Coordinates of C-alpha atoms and ligand atoms in Angstrom, one line a residue:
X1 CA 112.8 85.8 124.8
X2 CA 109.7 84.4 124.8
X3 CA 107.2 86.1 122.3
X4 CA 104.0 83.6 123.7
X5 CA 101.8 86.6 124.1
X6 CA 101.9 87.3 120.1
X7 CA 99.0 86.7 117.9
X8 CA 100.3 84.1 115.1
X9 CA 101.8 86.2 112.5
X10 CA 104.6 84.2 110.2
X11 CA 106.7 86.6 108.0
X12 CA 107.7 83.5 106.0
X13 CA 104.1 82.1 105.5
X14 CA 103.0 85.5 104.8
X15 CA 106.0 86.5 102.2
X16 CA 106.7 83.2 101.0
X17 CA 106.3 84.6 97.7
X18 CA 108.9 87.1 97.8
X19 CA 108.9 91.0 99.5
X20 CA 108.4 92.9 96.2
X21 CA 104.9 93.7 95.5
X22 CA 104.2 94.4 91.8
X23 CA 100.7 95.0 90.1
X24 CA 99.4 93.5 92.9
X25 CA 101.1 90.6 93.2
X26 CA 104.1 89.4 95.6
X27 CA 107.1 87.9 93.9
X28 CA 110.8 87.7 94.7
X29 CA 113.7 89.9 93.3
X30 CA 116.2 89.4 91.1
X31 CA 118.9 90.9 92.8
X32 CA 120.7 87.5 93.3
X33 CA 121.5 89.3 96.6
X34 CA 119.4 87.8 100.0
X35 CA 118.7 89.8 102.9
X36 CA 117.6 88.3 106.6
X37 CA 115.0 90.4 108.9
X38 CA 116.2 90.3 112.1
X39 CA 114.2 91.1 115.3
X40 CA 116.0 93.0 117.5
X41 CA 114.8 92.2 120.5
X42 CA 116.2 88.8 120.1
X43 CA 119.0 88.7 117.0
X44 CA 116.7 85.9 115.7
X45 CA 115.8 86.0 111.8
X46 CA 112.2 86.5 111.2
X47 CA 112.4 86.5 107.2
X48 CA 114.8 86.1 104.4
X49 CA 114.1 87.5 100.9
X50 CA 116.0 88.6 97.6
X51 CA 116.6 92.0 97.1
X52 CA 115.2 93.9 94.3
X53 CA 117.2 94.4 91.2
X54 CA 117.2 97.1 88.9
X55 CA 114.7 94.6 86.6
X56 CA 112.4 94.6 89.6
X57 CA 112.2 98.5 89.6
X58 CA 111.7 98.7 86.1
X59 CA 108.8 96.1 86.1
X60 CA 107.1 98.1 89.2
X61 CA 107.7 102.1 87.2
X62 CA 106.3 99.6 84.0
X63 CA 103.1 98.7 86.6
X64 CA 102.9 102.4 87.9
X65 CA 103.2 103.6 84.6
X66 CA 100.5 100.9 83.4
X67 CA 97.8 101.8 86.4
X68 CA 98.4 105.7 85.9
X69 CA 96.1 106.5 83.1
X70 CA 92.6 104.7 84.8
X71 CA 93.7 106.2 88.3
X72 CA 94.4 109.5 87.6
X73 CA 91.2 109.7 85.0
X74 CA 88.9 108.6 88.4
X75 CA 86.6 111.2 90.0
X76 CA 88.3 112.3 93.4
X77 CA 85.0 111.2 94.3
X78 CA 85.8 107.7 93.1
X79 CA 89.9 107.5 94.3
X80 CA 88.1 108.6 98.0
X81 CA 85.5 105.9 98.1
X82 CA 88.3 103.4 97.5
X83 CA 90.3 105.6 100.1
X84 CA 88.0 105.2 102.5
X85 CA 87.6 101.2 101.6
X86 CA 91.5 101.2 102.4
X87 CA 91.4 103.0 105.8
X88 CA 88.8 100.2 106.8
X89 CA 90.3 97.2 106.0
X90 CA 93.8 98.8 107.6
X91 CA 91.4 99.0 110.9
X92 CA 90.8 95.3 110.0
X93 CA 94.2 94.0 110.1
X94 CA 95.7 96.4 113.1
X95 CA 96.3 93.6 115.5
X96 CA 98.7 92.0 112.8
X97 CA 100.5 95.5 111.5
X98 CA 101.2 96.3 115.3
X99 CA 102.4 92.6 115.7
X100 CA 104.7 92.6 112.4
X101 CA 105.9 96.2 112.8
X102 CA 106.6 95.6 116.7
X103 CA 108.5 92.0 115.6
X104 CA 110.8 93.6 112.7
X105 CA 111.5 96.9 114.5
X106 CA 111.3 96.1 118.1
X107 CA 108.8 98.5 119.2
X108 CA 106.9 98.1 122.3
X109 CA 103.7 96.9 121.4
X110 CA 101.5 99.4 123.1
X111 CA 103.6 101.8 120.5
X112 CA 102.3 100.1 117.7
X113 CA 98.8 99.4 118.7
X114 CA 98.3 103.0 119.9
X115 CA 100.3 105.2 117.7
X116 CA 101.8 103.8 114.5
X117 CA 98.7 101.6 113.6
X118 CA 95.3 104.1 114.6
X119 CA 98.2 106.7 113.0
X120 CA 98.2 104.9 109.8
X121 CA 94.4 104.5 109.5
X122 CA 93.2 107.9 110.5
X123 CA 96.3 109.3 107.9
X124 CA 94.4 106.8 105.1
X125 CA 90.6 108.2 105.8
X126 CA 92.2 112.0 106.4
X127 CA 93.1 111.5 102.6
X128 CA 90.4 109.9 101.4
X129 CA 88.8 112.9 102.3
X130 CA 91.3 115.2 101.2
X131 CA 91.5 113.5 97.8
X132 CA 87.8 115.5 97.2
X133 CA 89.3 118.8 98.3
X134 CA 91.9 119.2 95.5
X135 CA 91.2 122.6 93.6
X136 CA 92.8 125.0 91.7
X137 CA 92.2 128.7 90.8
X138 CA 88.7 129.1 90.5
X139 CA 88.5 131.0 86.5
X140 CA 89.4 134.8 86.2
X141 CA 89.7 137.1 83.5
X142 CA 93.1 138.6 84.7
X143 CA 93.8 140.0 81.0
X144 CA 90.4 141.7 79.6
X145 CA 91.1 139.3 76.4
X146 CA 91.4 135.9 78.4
X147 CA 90.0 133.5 80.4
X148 CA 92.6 131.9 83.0
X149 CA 92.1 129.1 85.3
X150 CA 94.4 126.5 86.9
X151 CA 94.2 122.8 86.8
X152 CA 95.7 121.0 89.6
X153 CA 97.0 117.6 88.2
X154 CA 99.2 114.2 89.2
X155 CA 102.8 114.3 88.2
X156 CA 102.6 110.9 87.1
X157 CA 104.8 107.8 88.9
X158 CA 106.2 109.0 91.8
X159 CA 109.6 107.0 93.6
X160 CA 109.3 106.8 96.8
X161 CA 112.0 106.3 99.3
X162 CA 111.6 105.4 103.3
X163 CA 113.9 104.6 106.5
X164 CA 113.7 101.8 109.1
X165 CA 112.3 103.8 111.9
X166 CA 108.6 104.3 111.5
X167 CA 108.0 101.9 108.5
X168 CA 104.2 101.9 108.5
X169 CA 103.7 105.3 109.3
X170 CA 106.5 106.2 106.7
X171 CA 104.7 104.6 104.1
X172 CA 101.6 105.9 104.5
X173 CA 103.0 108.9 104.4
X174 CA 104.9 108.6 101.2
X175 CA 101.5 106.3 99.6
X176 CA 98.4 108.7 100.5
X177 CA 98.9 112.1 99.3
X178 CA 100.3 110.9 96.0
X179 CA 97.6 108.3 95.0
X180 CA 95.0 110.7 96.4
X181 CA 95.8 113.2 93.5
X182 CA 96.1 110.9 91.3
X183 CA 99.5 109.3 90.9
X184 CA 100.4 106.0 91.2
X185 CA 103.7 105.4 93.0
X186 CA 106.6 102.6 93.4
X187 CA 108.0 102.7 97.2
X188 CA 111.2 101.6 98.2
X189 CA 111.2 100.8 102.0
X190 CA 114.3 100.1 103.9
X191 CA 115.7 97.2 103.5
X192 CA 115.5 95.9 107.7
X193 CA 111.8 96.8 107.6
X194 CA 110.1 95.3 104.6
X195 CA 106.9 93.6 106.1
X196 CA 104.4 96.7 106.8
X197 CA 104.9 98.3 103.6
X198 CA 103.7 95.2 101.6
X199 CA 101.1 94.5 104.4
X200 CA 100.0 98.0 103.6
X201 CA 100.3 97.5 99.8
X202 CA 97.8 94.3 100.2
X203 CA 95.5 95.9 102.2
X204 CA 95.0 98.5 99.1
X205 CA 94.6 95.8 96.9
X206 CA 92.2 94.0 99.8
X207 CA 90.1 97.4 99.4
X208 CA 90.4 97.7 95.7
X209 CA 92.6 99.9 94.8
X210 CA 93.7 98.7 91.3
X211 CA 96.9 97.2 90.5
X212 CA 100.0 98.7 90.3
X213 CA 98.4 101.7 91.4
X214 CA 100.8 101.2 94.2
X215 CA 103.7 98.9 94.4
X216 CA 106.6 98.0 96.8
X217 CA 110.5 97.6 96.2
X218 CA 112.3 96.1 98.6
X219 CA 115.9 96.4 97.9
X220 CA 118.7 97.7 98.3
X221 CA 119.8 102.0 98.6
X222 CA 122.7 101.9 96.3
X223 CA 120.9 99.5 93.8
X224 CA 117.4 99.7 94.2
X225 CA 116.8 103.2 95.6
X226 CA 119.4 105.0 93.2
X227 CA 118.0 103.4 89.7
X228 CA 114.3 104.0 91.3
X229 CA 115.6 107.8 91.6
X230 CA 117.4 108.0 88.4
X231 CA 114.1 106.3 86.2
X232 CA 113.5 107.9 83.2
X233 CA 109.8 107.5 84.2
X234 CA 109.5 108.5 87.3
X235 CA 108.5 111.9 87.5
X236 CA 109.0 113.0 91.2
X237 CA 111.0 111.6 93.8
X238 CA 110.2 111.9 97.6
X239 CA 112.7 111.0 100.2
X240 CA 113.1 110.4 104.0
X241 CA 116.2 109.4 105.4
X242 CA 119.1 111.0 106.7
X243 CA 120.5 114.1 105.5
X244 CA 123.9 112.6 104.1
X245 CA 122.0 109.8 101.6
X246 CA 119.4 112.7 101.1
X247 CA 122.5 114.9 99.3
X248 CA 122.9 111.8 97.1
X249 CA 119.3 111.4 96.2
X250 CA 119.0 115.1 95.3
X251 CA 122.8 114.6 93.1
X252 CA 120.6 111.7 91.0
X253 CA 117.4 113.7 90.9
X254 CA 118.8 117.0 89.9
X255 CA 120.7 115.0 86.8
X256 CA 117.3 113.9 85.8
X257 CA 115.4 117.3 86.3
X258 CA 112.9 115.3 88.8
X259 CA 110.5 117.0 91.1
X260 CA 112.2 116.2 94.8
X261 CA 110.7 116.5 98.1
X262 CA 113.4 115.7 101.1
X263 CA 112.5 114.6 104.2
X264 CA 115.6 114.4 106.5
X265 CA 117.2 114.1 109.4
X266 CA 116.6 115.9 113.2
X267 CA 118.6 117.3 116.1
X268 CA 115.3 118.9 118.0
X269 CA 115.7 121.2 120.8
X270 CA 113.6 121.9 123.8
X271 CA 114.0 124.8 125.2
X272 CA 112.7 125.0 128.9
X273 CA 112.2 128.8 130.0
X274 CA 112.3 129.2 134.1
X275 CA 108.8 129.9 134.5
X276 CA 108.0 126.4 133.0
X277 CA 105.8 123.9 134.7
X278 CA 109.5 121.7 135.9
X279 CA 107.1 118.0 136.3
X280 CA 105.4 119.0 132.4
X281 CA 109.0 119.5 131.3
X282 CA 110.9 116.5 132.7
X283 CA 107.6 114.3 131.8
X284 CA 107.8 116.0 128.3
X285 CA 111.4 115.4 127.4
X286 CA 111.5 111.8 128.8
X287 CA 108.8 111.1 126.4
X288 CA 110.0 113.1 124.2
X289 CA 113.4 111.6 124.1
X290 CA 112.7 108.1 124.3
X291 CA 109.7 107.5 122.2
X292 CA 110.8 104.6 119.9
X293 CA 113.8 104.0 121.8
X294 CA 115.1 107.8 120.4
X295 CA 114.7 106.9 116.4
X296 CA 112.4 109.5 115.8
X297 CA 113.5 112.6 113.2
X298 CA 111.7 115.1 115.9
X299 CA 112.6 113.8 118.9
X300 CA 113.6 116.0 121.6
X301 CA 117.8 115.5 121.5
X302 CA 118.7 118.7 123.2
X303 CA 117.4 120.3 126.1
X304 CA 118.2 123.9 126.8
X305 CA 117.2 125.0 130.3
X306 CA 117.1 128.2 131.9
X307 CA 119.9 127.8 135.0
X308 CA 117.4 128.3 137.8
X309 CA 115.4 125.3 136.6
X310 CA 118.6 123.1 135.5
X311 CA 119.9 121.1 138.7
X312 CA 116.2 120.6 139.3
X313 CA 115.4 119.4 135.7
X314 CA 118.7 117.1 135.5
X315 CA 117.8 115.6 138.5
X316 CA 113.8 115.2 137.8
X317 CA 115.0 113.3 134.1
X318 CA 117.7 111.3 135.7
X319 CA 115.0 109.8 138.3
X320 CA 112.5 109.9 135.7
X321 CA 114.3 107.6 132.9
X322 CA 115.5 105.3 135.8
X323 CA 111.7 104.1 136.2
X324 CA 111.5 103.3 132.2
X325 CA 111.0 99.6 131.7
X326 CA 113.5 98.5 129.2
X327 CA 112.2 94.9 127.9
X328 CA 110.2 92.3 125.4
X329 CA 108.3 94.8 122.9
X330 CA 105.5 92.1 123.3
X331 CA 104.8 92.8 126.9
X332 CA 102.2 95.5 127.2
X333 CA 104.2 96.8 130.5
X334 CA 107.5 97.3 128.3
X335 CA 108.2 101.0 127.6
X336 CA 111.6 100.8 125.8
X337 CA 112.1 98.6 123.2
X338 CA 115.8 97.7 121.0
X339 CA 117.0 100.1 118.3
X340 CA 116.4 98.8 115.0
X341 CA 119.7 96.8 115.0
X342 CA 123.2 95.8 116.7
X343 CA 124.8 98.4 114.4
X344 CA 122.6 101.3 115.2
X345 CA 123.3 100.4 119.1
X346 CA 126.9 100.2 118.1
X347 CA 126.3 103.5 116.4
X348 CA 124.8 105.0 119.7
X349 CA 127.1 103.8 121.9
X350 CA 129.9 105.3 120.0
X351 CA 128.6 108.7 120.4
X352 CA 128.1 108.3 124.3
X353 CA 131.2 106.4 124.8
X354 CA 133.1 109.5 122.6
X355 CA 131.5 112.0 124.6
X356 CA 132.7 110.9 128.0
X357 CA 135.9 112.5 127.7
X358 CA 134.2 115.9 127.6
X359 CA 130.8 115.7 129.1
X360 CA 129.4 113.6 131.7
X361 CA 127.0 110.6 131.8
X362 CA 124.6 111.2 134.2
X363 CA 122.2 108.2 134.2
X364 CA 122.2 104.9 131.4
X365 CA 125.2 105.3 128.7
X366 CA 125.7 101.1 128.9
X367 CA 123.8 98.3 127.2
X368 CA 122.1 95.8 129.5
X369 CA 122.9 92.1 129.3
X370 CA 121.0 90.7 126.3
X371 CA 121.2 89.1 123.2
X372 CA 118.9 92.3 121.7
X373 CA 119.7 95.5 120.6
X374 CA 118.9 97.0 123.7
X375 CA 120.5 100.7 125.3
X376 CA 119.4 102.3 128.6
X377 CA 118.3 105.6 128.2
X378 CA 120.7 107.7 128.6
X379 CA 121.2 111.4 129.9
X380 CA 124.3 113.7 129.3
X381 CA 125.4 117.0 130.7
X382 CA 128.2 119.3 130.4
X383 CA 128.8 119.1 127.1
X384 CA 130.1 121.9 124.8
X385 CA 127.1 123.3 122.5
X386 CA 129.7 122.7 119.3
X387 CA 130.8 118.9 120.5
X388 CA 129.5 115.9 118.8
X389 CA 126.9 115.2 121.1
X390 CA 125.1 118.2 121.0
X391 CA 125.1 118.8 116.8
X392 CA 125.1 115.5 115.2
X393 CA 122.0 113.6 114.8
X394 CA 122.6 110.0 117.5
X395 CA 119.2 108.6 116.6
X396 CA 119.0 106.6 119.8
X397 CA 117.7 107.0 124.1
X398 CA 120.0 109.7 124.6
X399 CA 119.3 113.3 125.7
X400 CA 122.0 115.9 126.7
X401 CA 120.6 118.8 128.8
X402 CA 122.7 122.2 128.7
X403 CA 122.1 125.5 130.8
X404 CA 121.6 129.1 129.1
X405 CA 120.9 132.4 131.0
X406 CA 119.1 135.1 128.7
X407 CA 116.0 134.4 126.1
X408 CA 118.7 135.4 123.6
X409 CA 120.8 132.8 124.8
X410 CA 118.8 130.1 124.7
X411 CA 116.9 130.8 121.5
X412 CA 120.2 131.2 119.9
X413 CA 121.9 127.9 121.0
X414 CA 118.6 126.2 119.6
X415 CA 118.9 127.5 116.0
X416 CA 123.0 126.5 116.6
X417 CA 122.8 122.8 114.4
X418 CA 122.4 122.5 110.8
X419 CA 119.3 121.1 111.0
X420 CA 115.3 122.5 111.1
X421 CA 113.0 119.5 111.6
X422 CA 111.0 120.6 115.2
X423 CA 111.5 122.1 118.5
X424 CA 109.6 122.8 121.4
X425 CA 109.7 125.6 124.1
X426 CA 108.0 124.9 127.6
X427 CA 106.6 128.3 129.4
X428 CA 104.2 130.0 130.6
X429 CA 104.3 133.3 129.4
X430 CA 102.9 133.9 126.3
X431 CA 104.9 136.2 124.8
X432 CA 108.4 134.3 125.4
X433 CA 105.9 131.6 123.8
X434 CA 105.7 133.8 120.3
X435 CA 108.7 134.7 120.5
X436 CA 110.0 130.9 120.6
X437 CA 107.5 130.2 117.7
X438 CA 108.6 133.0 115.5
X439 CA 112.4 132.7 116.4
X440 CA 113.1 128.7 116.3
X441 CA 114.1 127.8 112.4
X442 CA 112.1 124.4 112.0
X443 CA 109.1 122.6 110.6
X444 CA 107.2 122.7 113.8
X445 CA 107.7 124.5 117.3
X446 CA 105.3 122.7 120.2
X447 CA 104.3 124.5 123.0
X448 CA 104.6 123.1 126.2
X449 CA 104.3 119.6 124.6
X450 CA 106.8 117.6 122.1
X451 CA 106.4 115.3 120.1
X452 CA 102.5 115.0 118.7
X453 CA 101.5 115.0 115.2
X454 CA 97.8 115.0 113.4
X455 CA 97.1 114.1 110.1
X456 CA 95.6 117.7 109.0
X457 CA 98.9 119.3 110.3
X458 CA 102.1 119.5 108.0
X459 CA 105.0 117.4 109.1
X460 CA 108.7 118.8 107.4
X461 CA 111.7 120.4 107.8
X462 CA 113.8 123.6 107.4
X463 CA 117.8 124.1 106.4
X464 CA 119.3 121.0 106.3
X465 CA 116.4 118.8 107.6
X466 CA 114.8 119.1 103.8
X467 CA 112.1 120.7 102.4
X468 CA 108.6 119.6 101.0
X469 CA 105.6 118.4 103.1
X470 CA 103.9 115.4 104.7
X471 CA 100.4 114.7 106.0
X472 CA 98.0 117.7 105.5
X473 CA 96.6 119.3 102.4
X474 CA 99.6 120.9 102.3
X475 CA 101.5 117.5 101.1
X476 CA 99.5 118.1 97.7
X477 CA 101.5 120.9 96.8
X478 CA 104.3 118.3 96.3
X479 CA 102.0 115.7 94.5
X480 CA 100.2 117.9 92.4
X481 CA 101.8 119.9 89.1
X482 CA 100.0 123.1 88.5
X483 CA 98.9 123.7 84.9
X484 CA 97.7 127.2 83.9
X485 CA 94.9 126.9 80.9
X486 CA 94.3 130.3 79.0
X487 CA 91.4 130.8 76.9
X488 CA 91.5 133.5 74.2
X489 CA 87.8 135.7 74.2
X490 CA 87.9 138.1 71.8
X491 CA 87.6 135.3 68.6
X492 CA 90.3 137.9 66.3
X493 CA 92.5 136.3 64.2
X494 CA 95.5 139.2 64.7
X495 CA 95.5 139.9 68.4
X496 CA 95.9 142.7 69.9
X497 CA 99.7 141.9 71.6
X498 CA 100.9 141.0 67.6
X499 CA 102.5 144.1 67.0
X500 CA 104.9 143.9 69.0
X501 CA 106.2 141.3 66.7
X502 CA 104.9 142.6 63.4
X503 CA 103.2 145.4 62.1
X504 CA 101.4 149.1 63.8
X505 CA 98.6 149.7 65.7
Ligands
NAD601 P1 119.0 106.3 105.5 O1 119.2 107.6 104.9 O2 120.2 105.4 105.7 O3 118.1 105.4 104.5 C1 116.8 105.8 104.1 C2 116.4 105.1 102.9 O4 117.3 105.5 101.8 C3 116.5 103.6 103.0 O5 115.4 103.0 102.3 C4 117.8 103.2 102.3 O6 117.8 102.0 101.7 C5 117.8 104.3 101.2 N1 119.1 104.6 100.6 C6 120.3 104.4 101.2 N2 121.3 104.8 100.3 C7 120.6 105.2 99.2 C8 121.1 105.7 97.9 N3 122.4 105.9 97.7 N4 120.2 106.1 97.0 C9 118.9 105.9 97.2 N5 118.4 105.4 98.4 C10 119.2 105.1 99.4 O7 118.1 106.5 106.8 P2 117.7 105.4 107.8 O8 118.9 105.1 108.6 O9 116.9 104.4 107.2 O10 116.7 106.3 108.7 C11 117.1 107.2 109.7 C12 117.1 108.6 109.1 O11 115.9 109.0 108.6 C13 117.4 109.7 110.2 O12 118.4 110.6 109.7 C14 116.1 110.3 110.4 O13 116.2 111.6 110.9 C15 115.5 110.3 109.1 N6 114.1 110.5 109.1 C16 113.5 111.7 108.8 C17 112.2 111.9 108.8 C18 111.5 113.2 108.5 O14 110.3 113.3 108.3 N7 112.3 114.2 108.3 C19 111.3 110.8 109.3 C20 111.9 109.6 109.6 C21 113.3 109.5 109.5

């Protein structure tokens, strides 16, 4: 594949120094174990580096540690201006995060350049903002003989820990709300997409954001992500991944008594009622299913539709995702990019190629002739609501569409999977509307759209898809430890309350 069109961006010029970025300063691991990038639109390596060690996450909590005191002792006034510095000289380098997050993901380019890039800046200048917005209780006298107020403060070094899928995005989302009250934080990316979260890390430096304020593992889960979890000073831990390593993280966290926000994974219905708009719906869960090639926690996986819609919606999506270009993520035409890797299209393929036996393939279900990572989209009907297809989490182009009859029905067969992440219901009737709102168990229920996310909006899950928030003022109640301060008033030396522990009235 011919990547001509690029703007010159060289992973190994760039990182020549190593992928871990530690008080501000790029340097290789000491794992002893090497890992090669590969882009996955051709199976070419873009980078080799060494893994972090558990030394490298010590030095990075030693940095965090280090930078904690000065950064959490700034005015929010002072963390926003150098917030606001940051989301700037992101904007500055967007052609080259679109071009390095497109190269080691395999994202079409005009995904990058118009939703994970303008994402990231407007998420870095929503919390610069935000970072002058942190309050407590304003001070009460809620006993007549004290004065109570609350203090909102950091927790201290948070360990951060993303997935491959949306690795800018991921970790700005993980960076912002914690260094915007205050803490400083080591991040631990996954280890296929390391190139965005130390592009991001330099930018912060670029803007100058002290060092080791934040700082960038890339290593290994078992190695790297486990000790980073388990640190004796790291105060909070906040996860996204999938729900199975998510169990794990919480086992390590829990043993240490850390603060832990989970982020996991998504099996999102859409639930089309039959006085939907049918073209909104079939344009809505094609989008909706495909966007980055399916590897999105809230993409839409399931659709319910109501039967007198269902042969008509089938037959809208299967036309629909026959007109998606499948192709080079570095032509601007190309709408469908590889999945992150040969394994995760193995992965995918072994869930569509299970699932013929008992449902049917309507459209896509192969793998075109290429050296990438490639899968056609991929639609599935007449599947059981408790098979495979339908409950576990495929992350990949693949959409199964079942029929229901009542409201009942269909609300109930949405709520059926372990997981809460998002949903959406497509009507036009307001009521079934609230009703879908109030009844669907998950983070976020769209109306008549799916997929769209703002920076002042929360972004988390329900039951087995975590709990904890991202974006949104809201993400500060996970980065922020309440402190309750209680001033005595009435200046006696034997208070009131003391008898109940010695003497009368
Ligand atoms: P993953 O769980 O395999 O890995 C996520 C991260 O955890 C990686 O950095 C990995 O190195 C690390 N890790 C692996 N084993 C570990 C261990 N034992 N201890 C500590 N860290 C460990 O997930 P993935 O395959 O990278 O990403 C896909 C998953 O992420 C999907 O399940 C998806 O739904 C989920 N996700 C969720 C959200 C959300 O907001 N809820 C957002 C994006 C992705």
């Amino acid at each position: 594949m011919d990547h001509s069109a690029e703007p010159a961006f060289h992973p190994r010029d760039r990182f020549a120094d190593g992928a871990q970025y530690i008080a501000g300063e790029l340097r290789p691991g000491t794992s002893g174990t090497r890992h090669t990038v590969i882009d996955p639109a051709t199976g070419q390596a873009v980078y080799e580096y060494e893994l972090a060690g558990t030394a490298d996450v010590d030095a990075a909590v030693a940095a965090a540690r280090e930078a904690l005191p000065q950064w959490a002792g700034a005015t929010p006034g002072e963390r926003s201006d150098a917030m606001h510095r940051f989301a700037a000289v992101l904007a500055e380098h967007a052609d080259e995060l679109a071009h390095a997050e497109s190269l080691q993901c395999g994202k079409p380019i005009k995904l990058t350049t118009e939703f994970d890039v303008p994402g990231t800046v407007d998420n870095t200048a929503f919390f610069a903002g935000a970072a002058r917005h942190l309050e407590g209780k304003a001070a009460g006298e809620y006993s007549g003989d004290h004065t109570s107020y609350v203090r909102r403060e950091p927790v201290g070094v948070v360990g951060s820990i993303a997935p491959w899928n949306y690795p800018l995005q991921m970790a700005a989302w993980k960076i912002l709300p914690a260094i915007a009250a205050g803490n400083t934080i080591v991040l631990k990316p996954a280890e296929l997409t390391p190139l965005t979260s130390l592009m991001f890390a330099q930018a912060a430096t670029e803007a100058g954001i002290p060092a080791g304020v934040i700082n960038i593992i890339n290593g290994a889960g078992k190695v790297a992500g486990e000790h980073l979890v388990g640190h004796p000073d790291v105060a909070m831990t906040s996860f996204t991944g999938s729900t199975g390593v998510g169990k794990r993280v919480a086992e390590i966290a829990t043993a240490t008594v850390k603060r832990l926000h989970l982020e996991l994974g998504g099996k999102a219905p859409f639930v089309v009622f039959d006085d939907a708009d049918l073209e909104a719906a079939v344009n809505g869960a094609v989008a909706g299913s495909l966007i980055n090639t399916g590897q999105d926690c809230t993409a839409a996986t399931r659709a319910y539709v109501q039967r007198p819609l269902y042969d008509a919606f089938v037959a809208g999506v299967a036309d629909l995702m026959a007109t998606v270009r499948v192709g080079d993520p570095f032509d601007a035409k190309t709408d469908l990019g590889p999945l992150i890797s040969h394994a995760q299209r193995d992965r995918v393929a072994g869930f569509v190629d299970r699932a013929r036996s008992y449902a049917t393939v309507v459209t896509g279900g192969e793998a075109p002739d290429s050296p990438g990572a490639y899968y056609r989209p991929t639609l599935i009907t007449g599947a059981a609501q408790d098979s495979e297809i339908v409950q576990a989490e495929i992350f990949g182009p693949v959409l199964v569409v079942l029929p229901f009859d009542t409201d009942d029905e269909g609300l109930a067969l949405a709520n059926d999977t372990p997981y809460g992440l998002a949903a959406s219901a497509w009507t036009r009737d307001v009521f079934r509307a609230g009703r879908a709102t109030r009844e669907i168990q998950a983070g976020c229920v769209w109306v008549n759209d799916h997929i769209p996310i703002i920076s002042e909006m929360p972004h988390g899950g329900a039951k087995a898809s975590g709990y904890g928030k991202d974006m949104s003022a809201y993400s500060f109640e996970e980065y922020t430890q309440v402190k309750h301060v209680m001033y005595d008033n009435t200046a006696l030396a034997r208070k009131d309350w003391h008898r109940t522990v010695f003497g009368d009235r």
